[in-house]
Coordinates of C-alpha atoms in Angstrom, one line a residue:
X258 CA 10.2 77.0 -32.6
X259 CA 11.3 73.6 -34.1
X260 CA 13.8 73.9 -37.0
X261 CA 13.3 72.7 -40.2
X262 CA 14.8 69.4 -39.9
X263 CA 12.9 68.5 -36.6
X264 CA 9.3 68.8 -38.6
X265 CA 10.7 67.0 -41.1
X266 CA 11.1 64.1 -38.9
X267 CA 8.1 63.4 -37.3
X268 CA 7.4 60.8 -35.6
X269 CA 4.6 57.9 -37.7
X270 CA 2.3 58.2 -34.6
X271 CA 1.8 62.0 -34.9
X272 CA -2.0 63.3 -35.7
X273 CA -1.0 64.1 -39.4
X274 CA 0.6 60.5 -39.7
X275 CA -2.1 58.7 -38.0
X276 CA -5.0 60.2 -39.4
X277 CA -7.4 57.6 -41.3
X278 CA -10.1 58.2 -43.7
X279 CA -13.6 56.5 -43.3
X280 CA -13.3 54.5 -46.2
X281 CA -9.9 53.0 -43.9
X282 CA -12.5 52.1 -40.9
X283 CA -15.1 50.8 -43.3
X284 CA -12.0 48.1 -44.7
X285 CA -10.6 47.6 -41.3
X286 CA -14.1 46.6 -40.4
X287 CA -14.6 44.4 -43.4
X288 CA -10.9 43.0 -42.3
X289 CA -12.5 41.8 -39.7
X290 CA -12.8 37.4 -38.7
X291 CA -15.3 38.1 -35.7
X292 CA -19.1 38.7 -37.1
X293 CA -20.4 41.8 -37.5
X294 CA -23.9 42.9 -37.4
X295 CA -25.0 46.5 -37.5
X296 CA -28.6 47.6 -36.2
X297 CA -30.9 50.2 -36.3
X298 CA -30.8 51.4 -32.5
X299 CA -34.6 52.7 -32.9
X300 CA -36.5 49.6 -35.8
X301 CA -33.4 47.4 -35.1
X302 CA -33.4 46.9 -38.7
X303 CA -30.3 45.0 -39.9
X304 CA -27.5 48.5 -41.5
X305 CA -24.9 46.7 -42.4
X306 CA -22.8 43.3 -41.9
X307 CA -19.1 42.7 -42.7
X308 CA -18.3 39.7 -45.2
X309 CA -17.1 37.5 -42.1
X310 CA -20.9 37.9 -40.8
X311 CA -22.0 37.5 -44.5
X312 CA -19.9 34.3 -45.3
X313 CA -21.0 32.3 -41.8
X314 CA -24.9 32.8 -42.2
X315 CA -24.2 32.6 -46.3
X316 CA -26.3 35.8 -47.4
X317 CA -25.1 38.4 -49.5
X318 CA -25.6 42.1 -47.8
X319 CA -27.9 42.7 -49.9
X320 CA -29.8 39.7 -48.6
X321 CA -29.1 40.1 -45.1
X322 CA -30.8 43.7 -44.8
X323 CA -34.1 43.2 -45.0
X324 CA -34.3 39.6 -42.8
X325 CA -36.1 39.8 -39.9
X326 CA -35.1 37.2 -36.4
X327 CA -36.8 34.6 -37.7
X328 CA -35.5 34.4 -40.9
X329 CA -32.4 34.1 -39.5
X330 CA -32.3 32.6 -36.3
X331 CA -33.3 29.0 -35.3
X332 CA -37.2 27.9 -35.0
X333 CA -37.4 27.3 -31.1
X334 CA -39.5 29.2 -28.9
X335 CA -36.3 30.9 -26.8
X336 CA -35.3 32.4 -30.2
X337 CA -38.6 34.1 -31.3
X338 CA -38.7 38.0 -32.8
X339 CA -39.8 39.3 -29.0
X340 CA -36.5 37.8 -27.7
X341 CA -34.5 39.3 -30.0
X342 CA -35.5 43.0 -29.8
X343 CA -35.5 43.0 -25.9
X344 CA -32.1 41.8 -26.3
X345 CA -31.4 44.4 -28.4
X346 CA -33.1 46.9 -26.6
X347 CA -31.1 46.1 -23.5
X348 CA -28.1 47.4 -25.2
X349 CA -30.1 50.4 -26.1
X350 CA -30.9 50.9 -22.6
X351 CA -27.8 49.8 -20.7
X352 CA -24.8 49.9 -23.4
X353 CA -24.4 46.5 -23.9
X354 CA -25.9 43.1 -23.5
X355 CA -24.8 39.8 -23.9
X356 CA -27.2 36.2 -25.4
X357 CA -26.6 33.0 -26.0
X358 CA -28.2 33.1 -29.8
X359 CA -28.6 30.4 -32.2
X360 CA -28.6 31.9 -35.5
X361 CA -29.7 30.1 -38.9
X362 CA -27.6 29.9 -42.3
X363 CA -29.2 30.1 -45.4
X364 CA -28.6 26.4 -46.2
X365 CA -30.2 25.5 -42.9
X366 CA -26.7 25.0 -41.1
X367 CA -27.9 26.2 -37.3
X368 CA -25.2 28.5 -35.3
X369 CA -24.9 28.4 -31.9
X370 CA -23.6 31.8 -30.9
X371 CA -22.5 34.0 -28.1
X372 CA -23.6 37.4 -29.2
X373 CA -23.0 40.7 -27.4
X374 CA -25.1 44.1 -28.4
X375 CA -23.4 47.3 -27.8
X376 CA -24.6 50.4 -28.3
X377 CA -22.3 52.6 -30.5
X378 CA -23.5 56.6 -31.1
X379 CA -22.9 57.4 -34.5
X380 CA -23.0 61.1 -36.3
X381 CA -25.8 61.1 -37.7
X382 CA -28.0 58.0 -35.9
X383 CA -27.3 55.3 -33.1
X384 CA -26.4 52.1 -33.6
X385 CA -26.1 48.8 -32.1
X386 CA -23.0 46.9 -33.2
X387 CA -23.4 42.7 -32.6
X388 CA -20.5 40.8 -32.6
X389 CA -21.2 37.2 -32.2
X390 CA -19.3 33.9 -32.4
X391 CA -19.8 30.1 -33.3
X392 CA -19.6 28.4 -29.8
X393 CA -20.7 25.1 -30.9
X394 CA -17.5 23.5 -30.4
X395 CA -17.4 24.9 -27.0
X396 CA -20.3 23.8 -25.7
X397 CA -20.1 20.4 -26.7
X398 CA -16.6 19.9 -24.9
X399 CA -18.6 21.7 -22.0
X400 CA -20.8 19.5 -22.2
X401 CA -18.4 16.3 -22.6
X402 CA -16.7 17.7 -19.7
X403 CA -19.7 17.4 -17.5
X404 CA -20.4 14.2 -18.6
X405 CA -16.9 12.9 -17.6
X406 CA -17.4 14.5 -14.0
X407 CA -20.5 13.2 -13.5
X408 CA -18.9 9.5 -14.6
X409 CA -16.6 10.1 -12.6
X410 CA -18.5 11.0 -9.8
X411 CA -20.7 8.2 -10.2
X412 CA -17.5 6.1 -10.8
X413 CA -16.1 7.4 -7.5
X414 CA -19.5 7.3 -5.3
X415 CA -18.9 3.6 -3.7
X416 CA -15.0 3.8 -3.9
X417 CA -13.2 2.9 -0.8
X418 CA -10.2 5.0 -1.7
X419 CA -10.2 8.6 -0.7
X420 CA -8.3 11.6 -2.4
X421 CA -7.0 14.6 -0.7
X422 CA -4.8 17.7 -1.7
X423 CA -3.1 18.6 1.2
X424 CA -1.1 22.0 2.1
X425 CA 2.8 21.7 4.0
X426 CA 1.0 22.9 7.0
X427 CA -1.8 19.7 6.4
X428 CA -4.6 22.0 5.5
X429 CA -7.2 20.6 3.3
X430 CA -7.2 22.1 -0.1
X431 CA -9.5 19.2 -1.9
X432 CA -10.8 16.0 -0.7
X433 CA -13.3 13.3 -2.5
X434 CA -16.6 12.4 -1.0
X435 CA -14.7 9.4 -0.6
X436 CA -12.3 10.8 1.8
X437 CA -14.6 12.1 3.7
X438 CA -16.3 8.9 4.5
X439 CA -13.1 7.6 5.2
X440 CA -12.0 10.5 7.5
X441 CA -16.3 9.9 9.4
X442 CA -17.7 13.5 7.6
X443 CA -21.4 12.5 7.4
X444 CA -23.4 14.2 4.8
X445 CA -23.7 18.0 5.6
X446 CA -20.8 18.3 7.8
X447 CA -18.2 20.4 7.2
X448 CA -14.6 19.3 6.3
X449 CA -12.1 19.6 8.8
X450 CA -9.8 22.2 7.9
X451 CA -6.3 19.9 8.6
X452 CA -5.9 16.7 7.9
X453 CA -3.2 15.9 9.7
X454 CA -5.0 17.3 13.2
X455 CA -7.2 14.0 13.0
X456 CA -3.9 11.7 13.4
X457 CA -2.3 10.4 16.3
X458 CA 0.9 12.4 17.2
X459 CA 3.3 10.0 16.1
X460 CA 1.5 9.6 12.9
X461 CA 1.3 13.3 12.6
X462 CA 4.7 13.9 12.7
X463 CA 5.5 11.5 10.4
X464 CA 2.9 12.9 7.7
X465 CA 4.2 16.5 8.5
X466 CA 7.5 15.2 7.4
X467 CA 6.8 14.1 4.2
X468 CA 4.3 17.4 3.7
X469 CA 7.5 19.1 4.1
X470 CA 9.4 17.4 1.0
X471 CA 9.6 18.7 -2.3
X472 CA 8.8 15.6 -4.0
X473 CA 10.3 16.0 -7.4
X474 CA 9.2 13.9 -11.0
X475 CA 6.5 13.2 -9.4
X476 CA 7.8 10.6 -7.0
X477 CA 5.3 9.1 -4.8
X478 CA 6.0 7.6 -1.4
X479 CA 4.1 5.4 0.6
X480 CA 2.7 6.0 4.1
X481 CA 0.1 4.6 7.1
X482 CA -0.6 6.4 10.0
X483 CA -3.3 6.5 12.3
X484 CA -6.1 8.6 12.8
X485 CA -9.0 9.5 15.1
X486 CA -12.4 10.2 13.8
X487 CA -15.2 12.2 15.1
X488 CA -16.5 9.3 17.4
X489 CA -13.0 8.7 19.3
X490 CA -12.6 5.3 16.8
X491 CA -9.3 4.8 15.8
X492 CA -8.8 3.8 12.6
X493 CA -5.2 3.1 10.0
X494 CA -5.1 4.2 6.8
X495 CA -2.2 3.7 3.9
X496 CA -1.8 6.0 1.3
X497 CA 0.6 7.2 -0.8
X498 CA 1.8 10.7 -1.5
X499 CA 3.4 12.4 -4.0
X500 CA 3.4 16.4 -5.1
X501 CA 1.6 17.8 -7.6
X502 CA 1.3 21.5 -9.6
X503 CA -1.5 21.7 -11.4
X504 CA -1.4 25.4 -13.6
X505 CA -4.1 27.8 -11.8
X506 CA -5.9 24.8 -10.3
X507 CA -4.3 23.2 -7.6
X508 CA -0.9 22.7 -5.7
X509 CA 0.5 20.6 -2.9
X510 CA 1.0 17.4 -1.8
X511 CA -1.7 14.6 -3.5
X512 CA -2.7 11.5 -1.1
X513 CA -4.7 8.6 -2.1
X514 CA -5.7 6.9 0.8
X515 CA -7.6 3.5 2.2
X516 CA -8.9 2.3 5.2
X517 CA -6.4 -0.4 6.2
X518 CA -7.9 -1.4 10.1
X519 CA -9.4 -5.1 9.0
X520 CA -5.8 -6.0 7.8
X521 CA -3.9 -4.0 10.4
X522 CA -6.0 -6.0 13.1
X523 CA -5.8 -9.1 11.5
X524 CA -1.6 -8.9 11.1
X525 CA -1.8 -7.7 15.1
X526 CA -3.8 -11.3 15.6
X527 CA -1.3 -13.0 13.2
X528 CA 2.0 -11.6 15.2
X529 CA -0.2 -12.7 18.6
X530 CA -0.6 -15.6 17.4
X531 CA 2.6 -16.4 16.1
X532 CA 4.0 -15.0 19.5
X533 CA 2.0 -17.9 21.1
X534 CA 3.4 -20.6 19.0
X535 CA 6.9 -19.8 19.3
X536 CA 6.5 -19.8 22.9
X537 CA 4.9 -23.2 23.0
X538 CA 7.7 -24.3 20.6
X539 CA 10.3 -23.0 22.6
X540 CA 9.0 -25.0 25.7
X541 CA 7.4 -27.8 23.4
X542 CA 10.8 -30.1 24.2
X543 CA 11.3 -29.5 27.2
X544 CA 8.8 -32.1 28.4
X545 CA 10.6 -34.3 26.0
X546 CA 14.1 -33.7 27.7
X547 CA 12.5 -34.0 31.2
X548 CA 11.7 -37.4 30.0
X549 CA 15.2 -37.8 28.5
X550 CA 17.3 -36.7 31.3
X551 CA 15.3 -38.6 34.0
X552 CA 17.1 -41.9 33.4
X553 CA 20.5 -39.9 32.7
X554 CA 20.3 -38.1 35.9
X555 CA 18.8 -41.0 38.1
X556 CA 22.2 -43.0 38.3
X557 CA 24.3 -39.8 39.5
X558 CA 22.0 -38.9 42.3
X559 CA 21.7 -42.8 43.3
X560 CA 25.6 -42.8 43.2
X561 CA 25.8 -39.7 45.5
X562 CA 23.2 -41.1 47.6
X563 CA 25.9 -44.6 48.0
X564 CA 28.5 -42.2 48.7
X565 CA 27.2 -40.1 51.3
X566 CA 25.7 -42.9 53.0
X567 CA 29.0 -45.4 52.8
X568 CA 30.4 -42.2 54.6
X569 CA 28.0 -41.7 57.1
X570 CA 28.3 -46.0 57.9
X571 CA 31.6 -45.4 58.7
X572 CA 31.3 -42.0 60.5
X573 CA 28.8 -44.0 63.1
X574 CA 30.9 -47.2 63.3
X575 CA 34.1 -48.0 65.3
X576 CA 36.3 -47.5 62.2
X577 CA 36.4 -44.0 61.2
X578 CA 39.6 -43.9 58.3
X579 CA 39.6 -40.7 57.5
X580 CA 40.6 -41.7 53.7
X581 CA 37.4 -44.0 53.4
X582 CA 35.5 -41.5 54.4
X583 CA 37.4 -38.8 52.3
X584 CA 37.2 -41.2 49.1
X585 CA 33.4 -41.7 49.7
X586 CA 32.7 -37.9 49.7
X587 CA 35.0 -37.2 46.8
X588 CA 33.3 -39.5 44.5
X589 CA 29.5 -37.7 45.7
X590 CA 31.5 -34.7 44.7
X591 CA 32.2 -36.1 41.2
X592 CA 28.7 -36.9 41.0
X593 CA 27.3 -33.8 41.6
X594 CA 29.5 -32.4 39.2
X595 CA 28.0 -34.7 36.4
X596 CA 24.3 -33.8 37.4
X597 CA 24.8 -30.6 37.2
X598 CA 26.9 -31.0 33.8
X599 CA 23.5 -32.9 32.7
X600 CA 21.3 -29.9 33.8
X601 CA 23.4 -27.5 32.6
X602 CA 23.3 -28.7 29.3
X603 CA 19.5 -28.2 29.8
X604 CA 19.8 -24.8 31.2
X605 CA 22.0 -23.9 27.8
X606 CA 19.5 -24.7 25.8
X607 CA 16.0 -23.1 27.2
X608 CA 17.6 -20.2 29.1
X609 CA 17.3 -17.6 26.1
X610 CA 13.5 -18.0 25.4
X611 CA 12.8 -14.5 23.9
X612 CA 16.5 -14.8 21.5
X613 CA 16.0 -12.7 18.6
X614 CA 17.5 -13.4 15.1
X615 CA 21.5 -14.1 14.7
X616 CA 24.0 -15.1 12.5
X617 CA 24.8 -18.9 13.2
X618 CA 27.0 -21.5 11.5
X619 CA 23.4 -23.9 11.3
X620 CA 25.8 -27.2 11.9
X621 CA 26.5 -25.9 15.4
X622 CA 22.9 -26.2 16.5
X623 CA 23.1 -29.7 15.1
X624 CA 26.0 -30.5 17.2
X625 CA 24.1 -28.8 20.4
X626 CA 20.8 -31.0 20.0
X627 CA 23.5 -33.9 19.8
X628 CA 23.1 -34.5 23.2
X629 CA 19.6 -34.7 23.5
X630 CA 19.2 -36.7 20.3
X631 CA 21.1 -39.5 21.3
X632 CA 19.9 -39.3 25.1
X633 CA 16.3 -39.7 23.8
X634 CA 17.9 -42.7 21.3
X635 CA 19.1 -44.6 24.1
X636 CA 16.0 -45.3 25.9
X637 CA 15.4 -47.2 22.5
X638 CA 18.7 -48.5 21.6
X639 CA 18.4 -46.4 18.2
X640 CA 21.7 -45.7 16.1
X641 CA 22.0 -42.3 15.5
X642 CA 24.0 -40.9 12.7
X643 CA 25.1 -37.2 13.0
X644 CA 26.7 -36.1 9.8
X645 CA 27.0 -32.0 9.9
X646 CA 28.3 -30.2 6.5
X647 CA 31.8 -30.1 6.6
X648 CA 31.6 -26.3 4.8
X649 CA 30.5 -23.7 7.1
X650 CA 26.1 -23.0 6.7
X651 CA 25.5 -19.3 7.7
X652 CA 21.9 -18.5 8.1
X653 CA 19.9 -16.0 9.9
X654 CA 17.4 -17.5 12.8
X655 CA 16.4 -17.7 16.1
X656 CA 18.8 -20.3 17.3
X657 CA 16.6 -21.8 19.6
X658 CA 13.6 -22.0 17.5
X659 CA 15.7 -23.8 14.8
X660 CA 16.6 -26.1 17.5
X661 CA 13.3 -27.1 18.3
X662 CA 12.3 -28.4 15.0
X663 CA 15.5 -30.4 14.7
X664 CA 14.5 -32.1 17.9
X665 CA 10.9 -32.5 17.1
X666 CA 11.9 -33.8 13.5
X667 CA 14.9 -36.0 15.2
X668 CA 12.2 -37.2 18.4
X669 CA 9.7 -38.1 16.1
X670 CA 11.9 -40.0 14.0
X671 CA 13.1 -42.1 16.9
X672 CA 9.7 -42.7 18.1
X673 CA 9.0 -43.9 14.6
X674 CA 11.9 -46.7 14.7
X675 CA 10.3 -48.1 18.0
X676 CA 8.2 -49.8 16.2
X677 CA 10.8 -52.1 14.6
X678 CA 12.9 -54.6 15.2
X679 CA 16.7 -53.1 17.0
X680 CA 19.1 -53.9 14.3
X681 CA 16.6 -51.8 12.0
X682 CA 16.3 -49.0 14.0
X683 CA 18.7 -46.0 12.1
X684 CA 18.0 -42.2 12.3
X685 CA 20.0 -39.5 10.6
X686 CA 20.3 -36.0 11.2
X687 CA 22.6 -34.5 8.3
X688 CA 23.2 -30.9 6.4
X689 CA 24.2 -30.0 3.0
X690 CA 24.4 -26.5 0.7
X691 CA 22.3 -26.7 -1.8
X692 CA 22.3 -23.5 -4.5
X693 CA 21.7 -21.0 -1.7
X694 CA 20.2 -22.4 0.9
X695 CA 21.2 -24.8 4.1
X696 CA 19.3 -27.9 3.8
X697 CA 18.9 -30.3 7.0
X698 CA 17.2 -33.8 6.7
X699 CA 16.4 -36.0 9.4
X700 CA 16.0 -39.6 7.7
X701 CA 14.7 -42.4 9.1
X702 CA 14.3 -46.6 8.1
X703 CA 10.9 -46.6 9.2
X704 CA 7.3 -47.7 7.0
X705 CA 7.2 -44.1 5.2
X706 CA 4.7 -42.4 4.7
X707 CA 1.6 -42.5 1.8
X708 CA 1.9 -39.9 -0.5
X709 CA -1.5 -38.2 0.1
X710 CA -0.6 -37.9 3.5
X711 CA 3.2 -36.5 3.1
X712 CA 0.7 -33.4 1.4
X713 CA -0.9 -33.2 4.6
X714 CA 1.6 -33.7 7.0
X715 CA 2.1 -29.9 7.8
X716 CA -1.4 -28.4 8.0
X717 CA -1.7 -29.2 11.4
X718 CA -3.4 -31.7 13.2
X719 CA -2.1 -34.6 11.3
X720 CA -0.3 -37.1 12.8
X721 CA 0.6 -41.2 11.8
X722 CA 0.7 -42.0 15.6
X723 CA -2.1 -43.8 17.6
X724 CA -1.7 -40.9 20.4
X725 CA -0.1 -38.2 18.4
X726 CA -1.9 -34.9 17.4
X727 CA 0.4 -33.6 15.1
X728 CA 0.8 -30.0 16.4
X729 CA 4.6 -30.4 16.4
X730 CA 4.6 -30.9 12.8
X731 CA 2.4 -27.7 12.4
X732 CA 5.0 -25.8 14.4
X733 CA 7.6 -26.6 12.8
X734 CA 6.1 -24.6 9.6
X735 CA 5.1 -21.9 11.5
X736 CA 8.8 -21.8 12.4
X737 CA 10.6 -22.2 9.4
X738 CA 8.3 -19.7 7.2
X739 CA 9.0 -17.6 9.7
X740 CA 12.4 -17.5 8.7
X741 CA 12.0 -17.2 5.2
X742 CA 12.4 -20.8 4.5
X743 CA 10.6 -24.1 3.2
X744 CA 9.7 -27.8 4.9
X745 CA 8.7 -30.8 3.4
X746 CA 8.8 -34.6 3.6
X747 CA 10.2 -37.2 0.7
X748 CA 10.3 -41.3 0.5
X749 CA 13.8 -42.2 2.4
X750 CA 16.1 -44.3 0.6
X751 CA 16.0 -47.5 1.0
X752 CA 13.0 -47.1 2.8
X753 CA 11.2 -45.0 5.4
X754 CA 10.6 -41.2 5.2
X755 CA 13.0 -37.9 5.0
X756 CA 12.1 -34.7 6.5
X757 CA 13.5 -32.0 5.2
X758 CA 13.6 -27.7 5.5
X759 CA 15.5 -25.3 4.0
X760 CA 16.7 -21.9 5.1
X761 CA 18.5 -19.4 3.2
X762 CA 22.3 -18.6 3.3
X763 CA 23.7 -15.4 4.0
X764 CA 27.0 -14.5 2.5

């Protein structure tokens, strides 16, 4: 048995300290913020309603007990008297049941409620308890929430932007009508279950990749890859990607995407293209130095030509001195070696068609179209003035291309003084730094040009000669945009015209 001093520590939970009277229930109930309505389980006759109930609808109990449902409730057919007892007879029958109810203050102030009935066996008689709540507020952001979606939805409908949740392993958690336009789902078929199954293998890879990374605050990164749709088309998309965690919703990597093909195409063409100019440009002077070399090399090959014949003269005649005929070859030799010094000069020049982008010291390709400047000037007894920057002009280009459009500039300068009297004819071909970039100008003395047509000088097919059609000019843009840089033309001083183009320095 316990001692004395064990019952007399008890714990507060025991029966005998948690017993509670009825009039503790009845002001536990009255305690109460939810709203209480008590019912006759049989007549459904309002018992009893706790002052929460009593304050919202704005009766006093003695008020409330004899109301009927529509004294109470709002005047709508869905609300009659008939409605409200099989409501309440459902609890009855099953033990609870739950309405949407739209109950009516005494001022006239209507209540949209949830209410549930339960049945609760009492003593002496059954009862059925109804606890209902305002859920006005509720239903209106319900319904502001549909209205939203369906704005957006309507918003989204002819958007050429797709949105997909994606898992690490590329699974499809979410995607936007949208995206499934973009990916060729046709209304009513189903959604692929990966995304990334639909892209080519190198594109796949790549996406896995980045499905892999935990992306933290929300950094996104862009992508494009490639993808195959249902009808073997090929098509590129970019997107970006970032991760996202939304509580209980959603989880994984987010990717807002756009069909990109048109443009991809269309910078393909562009690069084609651009391919195709360069490669006339990088043969465009070569006609030009064919032309310019003829002369040069006519007089070494009619020397040889003397030589070896002089020799032969003497081989076939009476005299044969083996030092005549020894001095005759010698000089041939020397000739040779001078044609082949001219072609090789040639040969330096257009043997590395497909050169990529280096770092050059610009004045040296100055001082390597030399040769051909002033061989092309002396078929016109042209002065030409070389004047390279004395500083060192580091710039990143395609020597050979950058060579072409001094020539071009430099030949079409010296065509220009042809029309002019000799002691007028000047061209020249200098460099300067100025602020950051390498500027070359090839100036000549010649009429200059109008200024509406120094604003159309490089948009192709311009040209101030009778037989000219300007597409060196154009390709010489092509070229120096290419390499980041800028061309123009400016009045000469005193007279005549100044082409110019600029190309970044690098440090």
């Amino acid at each position: 048995m316990p001692s004395e001093s064990q019952s007399s520590q008890e714990s507060p939970l025991s029966p005998s300290a948690a017993s509670f009277e009825l009039d503790d229930f009845k002001r536990m109930m009255e305690a109460l913020t939810m709203c209480i309505i008590l019912h006759d389980a049989e007549s459904k006759s309002i018992l009893w309603a706790n002052p929460s109930a009593c304050d919202v609808l704005g009766f006093t109990l003695e008020e409330l007990l004899p109301l009927k449902a529509p004294d109470m409730s709002r005047r709508s057919h869905e609300y009659r008297r008939e409605i409200g007892r099989q409501w309440l007879h459902g609890a009855v029958l099953h033990g609870t049941n739950v309405i949407e109810w739209c109950y009516r203050a005494k001022n006239g102030e209507e209540i949209l409620s949830e209410a549930t009935a339960t049945l609760v066996k009492l003593s002496h008689q059954d009862v059925i308890m109804v606890q209902f709540r305002d859920i006005a507020r509720e239903e209106q952001i319900k319904r502001e929430m549909k209205r939203l979606e369906s704005r957006l939805k309507e918003f989204m409908q002819d958007s050429d932007e797709g949105i997909a949740v994606l898992r690490n392993d590329g699974g499809i958690e979410y995607i936007s009508d949208a995206g499934r336009k973009l990916l060729g789902v046709r209304p009513g078929q189903q959604t692929p279950r990966s995304f990334t199954d639909l892209c080519e293998p190198a594109s796949r890879d790549e996406l896995l990749e980045l499905l892999t990374l935990a992306l933290p605050d929300a950094i996104s990164f862009p992508i494009r890859y490639q993808i195959v749709l249902r009808n073997g088309q090929r098509r590129w998309h970019q997107a970006s990607c970032r991760y996202i965690e939304i509580e209980n919703d959603l989880k994984g990597h987010l990717l807002h995407f756009r069909d990109v093909t048109d443009q991809v195409e269309a910078e393909e063409a562009r690069r084609r293209n651009q391919a195709a100019l360069e490669y006339l440009a990088r043969h465009n002077a070569m006609g030009e130095m064919a032309t310019a070399i003829a002369h040069e090399l006519s007089q070494p090959l009619a020397a040889i030509r003397n030589f070896l014949e002089g020799a032969m003269l003497r081989l076939n005649g009476d005299d044969i001195s083996r030092e005549n005929i020894l001095w005759g070859l010698e000089n041939a030799a020397r000739q040779v070696d001078h044609a082949a010094a001219i072609i090789k000069s040639v040969r330096e020049y257009v043997v590395k068609l497909e050169q990529t982008e280096t770092l050059i010291d610009i004045n040296e390709t100055i001082n390597e179209a030399r040769y051909f400047i002033e061989l092309k000037a002396a078929e016109t007894q042209v002065a030409v003035e070389i004047a390279p920057c004395a500083e060192k002009l580091m710039v990143s280009c395609e020597k050979v291309l950058i060579g072409q459009v001094i020539l071009n500039l430099a030949f079409n300068a010296i065509e220009e003084m042809n029309r002019f009297p000799q002691e007028m004819r000047r061209v020249r071909v200098s460099s300067e730094r100025v602020g950051d970039t390498a500027v070359i100008r090839v100036a000549d003395q010649g009429g200059g040009l109008d200024a509406g047509h120094r604003e159309r000088l490089f948009d192709g097919f311009f040209s101030s000669k009778v037989s000219g059609n300007g597409i060196g000019l154009a390709l010489c843009k092509n070229i120096i945009a290419r390499h980041r840089g800028d061309i123009w033309a400016q009045p000469g001083e005193p007279r005549g015209t100044s082409f110019c183009f600029a190309l970044p320095l690098v440090r």
